mmCIF file of C-alpha atoms and ligand atoms in Angstrom:
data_model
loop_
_atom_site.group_PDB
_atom_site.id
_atom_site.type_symbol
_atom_site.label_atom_id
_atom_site.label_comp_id
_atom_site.label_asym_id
_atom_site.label_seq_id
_atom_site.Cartn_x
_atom_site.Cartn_y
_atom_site.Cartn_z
ATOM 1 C CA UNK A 1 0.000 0.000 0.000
ATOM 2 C CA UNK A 2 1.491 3.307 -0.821
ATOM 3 C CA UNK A 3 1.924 5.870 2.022
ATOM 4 C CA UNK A 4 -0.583 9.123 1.967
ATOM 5 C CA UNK A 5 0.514 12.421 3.019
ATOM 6 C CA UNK A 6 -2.008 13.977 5.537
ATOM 7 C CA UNK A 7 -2.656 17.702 6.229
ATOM 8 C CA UNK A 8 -0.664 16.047 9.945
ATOM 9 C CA UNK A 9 2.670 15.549 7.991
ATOM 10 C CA UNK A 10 2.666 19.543 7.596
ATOM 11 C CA UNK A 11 2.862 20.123 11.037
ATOM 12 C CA UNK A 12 5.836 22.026 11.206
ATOM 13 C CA UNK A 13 5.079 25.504 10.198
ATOM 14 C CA UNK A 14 7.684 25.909 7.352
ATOM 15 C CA UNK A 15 8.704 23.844 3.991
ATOM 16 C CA UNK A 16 12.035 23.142 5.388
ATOM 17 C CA UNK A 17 10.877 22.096 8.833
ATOM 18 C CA UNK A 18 8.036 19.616 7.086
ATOM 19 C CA UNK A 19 10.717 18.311 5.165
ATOM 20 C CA UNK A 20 13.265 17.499 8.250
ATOM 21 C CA UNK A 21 10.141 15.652 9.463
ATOM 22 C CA UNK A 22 10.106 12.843 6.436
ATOM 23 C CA UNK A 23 12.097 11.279 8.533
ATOM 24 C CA UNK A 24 9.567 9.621 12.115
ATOM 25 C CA UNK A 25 11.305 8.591 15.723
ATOM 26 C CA UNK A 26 14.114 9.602 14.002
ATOM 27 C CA UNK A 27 16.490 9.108 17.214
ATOM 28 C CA UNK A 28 14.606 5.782 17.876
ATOM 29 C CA UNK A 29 16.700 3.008 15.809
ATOM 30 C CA UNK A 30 14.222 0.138 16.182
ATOM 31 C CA UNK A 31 10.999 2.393 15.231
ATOM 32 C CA UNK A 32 12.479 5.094 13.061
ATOM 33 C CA UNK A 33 10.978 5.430 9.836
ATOM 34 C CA UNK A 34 12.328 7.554 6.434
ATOM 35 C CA UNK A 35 9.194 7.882 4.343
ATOM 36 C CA UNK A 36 11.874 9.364 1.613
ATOM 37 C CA UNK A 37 13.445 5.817 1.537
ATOM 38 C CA UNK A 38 10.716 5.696 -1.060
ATOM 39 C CA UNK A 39 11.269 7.722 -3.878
ATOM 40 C CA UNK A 40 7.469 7.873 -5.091
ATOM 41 C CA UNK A 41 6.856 9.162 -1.700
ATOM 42 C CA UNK A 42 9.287 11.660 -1.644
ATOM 43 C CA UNK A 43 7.229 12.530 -5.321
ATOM 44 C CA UNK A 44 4.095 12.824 -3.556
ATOM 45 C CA UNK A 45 5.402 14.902 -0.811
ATOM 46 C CA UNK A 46 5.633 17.937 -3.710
ATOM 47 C CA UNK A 47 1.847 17.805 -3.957
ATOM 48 C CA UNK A 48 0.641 17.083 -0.714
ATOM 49 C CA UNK A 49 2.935 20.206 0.178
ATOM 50 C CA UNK A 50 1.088 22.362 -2.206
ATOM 51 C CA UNK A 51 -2.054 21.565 -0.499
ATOM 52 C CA UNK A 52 -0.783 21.398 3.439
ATOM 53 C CA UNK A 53 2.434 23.497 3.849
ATOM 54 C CA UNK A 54 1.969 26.408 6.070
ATOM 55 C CA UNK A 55 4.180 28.077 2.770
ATOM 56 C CA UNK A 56 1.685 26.880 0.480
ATOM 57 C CA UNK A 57 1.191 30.575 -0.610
ATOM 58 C CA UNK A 58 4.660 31.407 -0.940
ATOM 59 C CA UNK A 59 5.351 28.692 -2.987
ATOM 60 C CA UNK A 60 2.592 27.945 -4.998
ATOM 61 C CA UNK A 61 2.212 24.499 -6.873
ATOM 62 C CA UNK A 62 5.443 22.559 -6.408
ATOM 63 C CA UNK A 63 6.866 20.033 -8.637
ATOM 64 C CA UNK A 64 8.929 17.165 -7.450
ATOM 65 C CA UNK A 65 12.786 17.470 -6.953
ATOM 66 C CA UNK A 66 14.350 16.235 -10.012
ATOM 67 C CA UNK A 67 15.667 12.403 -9.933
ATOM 68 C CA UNK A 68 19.297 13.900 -10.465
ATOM 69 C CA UNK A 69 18.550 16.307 -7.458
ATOM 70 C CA UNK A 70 17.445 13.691 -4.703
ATOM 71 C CA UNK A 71 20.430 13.035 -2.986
ATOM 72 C CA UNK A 72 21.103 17.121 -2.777
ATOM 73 C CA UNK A 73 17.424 17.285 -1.371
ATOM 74 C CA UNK A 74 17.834 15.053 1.617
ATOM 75 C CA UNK A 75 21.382 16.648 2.116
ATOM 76 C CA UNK A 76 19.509 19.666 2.437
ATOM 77 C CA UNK A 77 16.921 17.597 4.591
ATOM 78 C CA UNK A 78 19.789 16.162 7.243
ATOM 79 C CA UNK A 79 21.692 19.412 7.278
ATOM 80 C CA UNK A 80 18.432 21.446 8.241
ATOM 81 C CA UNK A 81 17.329 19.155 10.418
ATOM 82 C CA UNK A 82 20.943 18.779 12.847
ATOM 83 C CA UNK A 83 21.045 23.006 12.628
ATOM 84 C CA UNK A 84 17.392 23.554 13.765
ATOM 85 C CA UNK A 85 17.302 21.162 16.844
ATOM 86 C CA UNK A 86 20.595 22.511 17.946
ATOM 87 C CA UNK A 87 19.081 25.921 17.806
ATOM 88 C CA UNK A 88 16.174 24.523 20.057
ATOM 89 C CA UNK A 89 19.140 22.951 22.551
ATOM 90 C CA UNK A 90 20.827 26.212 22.517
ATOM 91 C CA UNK A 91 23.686 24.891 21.461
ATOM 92 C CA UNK A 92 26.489 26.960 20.160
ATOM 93 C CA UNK A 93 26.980 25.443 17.055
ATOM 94 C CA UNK A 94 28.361 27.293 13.736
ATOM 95 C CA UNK A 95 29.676 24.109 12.230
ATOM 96 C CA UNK A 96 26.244 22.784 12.214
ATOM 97 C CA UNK A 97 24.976 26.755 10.307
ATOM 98 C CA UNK A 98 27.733 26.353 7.953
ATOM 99 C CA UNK A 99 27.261 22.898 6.953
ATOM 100 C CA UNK A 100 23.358 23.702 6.357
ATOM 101 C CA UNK A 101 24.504 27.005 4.528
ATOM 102 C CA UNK A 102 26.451 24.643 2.116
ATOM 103 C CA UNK A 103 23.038 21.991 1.083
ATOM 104 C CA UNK A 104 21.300 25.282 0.334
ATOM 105 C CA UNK A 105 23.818 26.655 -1.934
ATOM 106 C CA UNK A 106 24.150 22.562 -3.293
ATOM 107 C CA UNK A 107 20.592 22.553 -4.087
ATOM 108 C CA UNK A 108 20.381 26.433 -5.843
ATOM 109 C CA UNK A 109 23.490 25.029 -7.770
ATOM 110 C CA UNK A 110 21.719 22.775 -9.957
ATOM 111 C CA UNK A 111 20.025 23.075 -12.617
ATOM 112 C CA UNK A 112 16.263 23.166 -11.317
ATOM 113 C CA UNK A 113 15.001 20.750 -14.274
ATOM 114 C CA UNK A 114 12.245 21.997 -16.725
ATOM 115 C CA UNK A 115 9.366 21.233 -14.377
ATOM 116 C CA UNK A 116 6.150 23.695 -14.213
ATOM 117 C CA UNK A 117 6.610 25.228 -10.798
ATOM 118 C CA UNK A 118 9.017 25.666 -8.555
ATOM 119 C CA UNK A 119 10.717 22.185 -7.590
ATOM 120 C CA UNK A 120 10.192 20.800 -3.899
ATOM 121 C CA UNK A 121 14.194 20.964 -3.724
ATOM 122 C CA UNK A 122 14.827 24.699 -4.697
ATOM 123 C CA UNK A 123 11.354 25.751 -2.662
ATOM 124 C CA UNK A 124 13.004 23.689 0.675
ATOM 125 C CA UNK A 125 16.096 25.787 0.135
ATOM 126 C CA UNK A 126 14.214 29.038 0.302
ATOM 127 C CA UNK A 127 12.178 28.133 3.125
ATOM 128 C CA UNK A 128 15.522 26.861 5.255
ATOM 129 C CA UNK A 129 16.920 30.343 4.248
ATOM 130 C CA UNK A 130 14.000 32.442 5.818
ATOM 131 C CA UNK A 131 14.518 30.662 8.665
ATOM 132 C CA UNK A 132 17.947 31.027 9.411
ATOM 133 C CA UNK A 133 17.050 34.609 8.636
ATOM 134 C CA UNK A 134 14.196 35.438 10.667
ATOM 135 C CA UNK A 135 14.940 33.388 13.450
ATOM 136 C CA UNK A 136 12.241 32.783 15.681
ATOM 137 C CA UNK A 137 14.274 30.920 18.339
ATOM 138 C CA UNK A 138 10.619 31.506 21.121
ATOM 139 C CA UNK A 139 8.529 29.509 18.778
ATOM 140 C CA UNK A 140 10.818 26.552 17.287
ATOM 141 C CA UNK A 141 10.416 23.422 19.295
ATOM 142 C CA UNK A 142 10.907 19.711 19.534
ATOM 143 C CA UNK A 143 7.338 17.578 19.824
ATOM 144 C CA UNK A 144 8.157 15.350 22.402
ATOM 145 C CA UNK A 145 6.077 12.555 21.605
ATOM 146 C CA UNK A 146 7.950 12.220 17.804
ATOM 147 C CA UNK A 147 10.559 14.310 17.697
ATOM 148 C CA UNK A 148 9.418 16.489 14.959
ATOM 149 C CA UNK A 149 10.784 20.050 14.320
ATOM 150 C CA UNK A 150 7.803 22.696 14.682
ATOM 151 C CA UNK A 151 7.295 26.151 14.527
ATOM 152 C CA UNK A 152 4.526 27.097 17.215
ATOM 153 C CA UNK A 153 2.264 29.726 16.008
ATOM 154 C CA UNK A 154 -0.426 29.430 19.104
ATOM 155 C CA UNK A 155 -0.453 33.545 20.476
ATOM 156 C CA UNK A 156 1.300 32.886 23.854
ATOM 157 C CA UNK A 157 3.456 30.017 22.546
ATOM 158 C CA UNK A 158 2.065 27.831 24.765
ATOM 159 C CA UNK A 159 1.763 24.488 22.182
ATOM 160 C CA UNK A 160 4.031 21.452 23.633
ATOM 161 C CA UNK A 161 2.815 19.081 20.530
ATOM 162 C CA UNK A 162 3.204 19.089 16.725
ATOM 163 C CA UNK A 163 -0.254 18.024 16.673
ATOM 164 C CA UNK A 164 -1.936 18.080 19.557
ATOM 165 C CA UNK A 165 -5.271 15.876 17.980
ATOM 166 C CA UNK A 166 -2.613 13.209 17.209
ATOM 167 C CA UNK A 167 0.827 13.228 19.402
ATOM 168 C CA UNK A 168 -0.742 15.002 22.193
ATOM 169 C CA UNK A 169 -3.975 13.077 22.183
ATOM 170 C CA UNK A 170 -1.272 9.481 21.761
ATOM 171 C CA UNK A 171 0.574 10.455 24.453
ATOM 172 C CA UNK A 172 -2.446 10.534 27.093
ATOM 173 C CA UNK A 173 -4.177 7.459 25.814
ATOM 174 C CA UNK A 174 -0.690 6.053 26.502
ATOM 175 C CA UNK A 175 -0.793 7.600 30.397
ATOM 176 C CA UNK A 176 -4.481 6.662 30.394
ATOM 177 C CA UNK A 177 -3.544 3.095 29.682
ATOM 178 C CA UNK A 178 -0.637 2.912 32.190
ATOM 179 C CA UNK A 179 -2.989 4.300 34.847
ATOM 180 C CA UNK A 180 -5.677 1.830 34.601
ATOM 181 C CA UNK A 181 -3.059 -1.140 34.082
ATOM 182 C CA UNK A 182 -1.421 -0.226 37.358
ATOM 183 C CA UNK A 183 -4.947 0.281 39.081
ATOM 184 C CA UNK A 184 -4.197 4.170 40.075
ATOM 185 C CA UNK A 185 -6.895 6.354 40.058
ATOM 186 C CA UNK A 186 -6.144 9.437 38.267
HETATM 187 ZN ZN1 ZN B 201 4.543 15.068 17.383
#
């Protein structure tokens, strides 16, 4: 069965962000999944992403990366990923900036292809640019149920989940089912 993208996968408030989050439990070994193992899904991703992204507008209609420009995508993907969580850890780590800095200018380096609209690669680049340029270091967190990057747009920046109807709602069944298992009353 092929793997959907839902309106859930677009959690993370920016392209880039979104894109960091193809890859699930990604610090879990045993459960970890790369939906971009599959290049069909990493296809579909450019459409879903014109309907869900929070950049939808920006971007417009996006076409899928190139073949030839895959493995510069999830460079882009791994490098924007290791900067952003170390900006969330407040660690001081320019290595990290320069070696995202370096899959952006990898990606805007090739030749975009001849596809209508602006290809998933070259619109991730963009979006991990705006970011590193307007930082908003108050609103980009770490869902703690899976891991994913997000941008929290609630007014008082209060959100602690990606998605609260799924990881937050997960995460108390899970309590929920501990409590009754152990026979505590909540
Ligand atoms: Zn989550």
């Amino acid at each position: 069965m092929s793997f959907t993208w839902t309106a859930h996968r677009f959690s993370g408030g920016a392209l880039a962000l979104d894109i960091a989050n193809s890859v699930v439990l990604r610090f879990d070994p045993e459960r970890r999944i790369d939906r971009f193992a599959d290049p069909a899904a990493m296809d579909s991703f450019a459409e879903a992403a014109s309907l869900y992204s929070a950049e939808r507008e920006r971007f417009g209609t996006l076409a899928p990366a190139p073949p030839e420009n895959r493995k510069s995508l999830i460079g882009l993907r791994e490098a924007t990923d290791r900067h952003f969580r170390a900006q969330v850890e407040a660690e001081d780590r320019p290595d990290l900036l320069a070696d995202l800095l370096e899959a952006i200018a990898a990606v805007l380096r090739r030749p975009a292809g001849n596809s209508r609209g602006t290809s998933l690669d070259v619109a991730t680049a963009h979006s991990a640019l705006s970011l590193i340029a307007n930082p908003e270091p108050d609103r980009l967190k770490i869902c703690p149920n899976c891991c994913w990057l997000f941008l929290d747009r609630s007014r008082n920046k209060s959100r602690t989940w990606c998605d609260m109807a799924v990881c937050g709602n997960r995460t108390k069944a899970r309590r929920h089912y501990r409590r009754n298992r152990q026979g505590v009353q909540p």
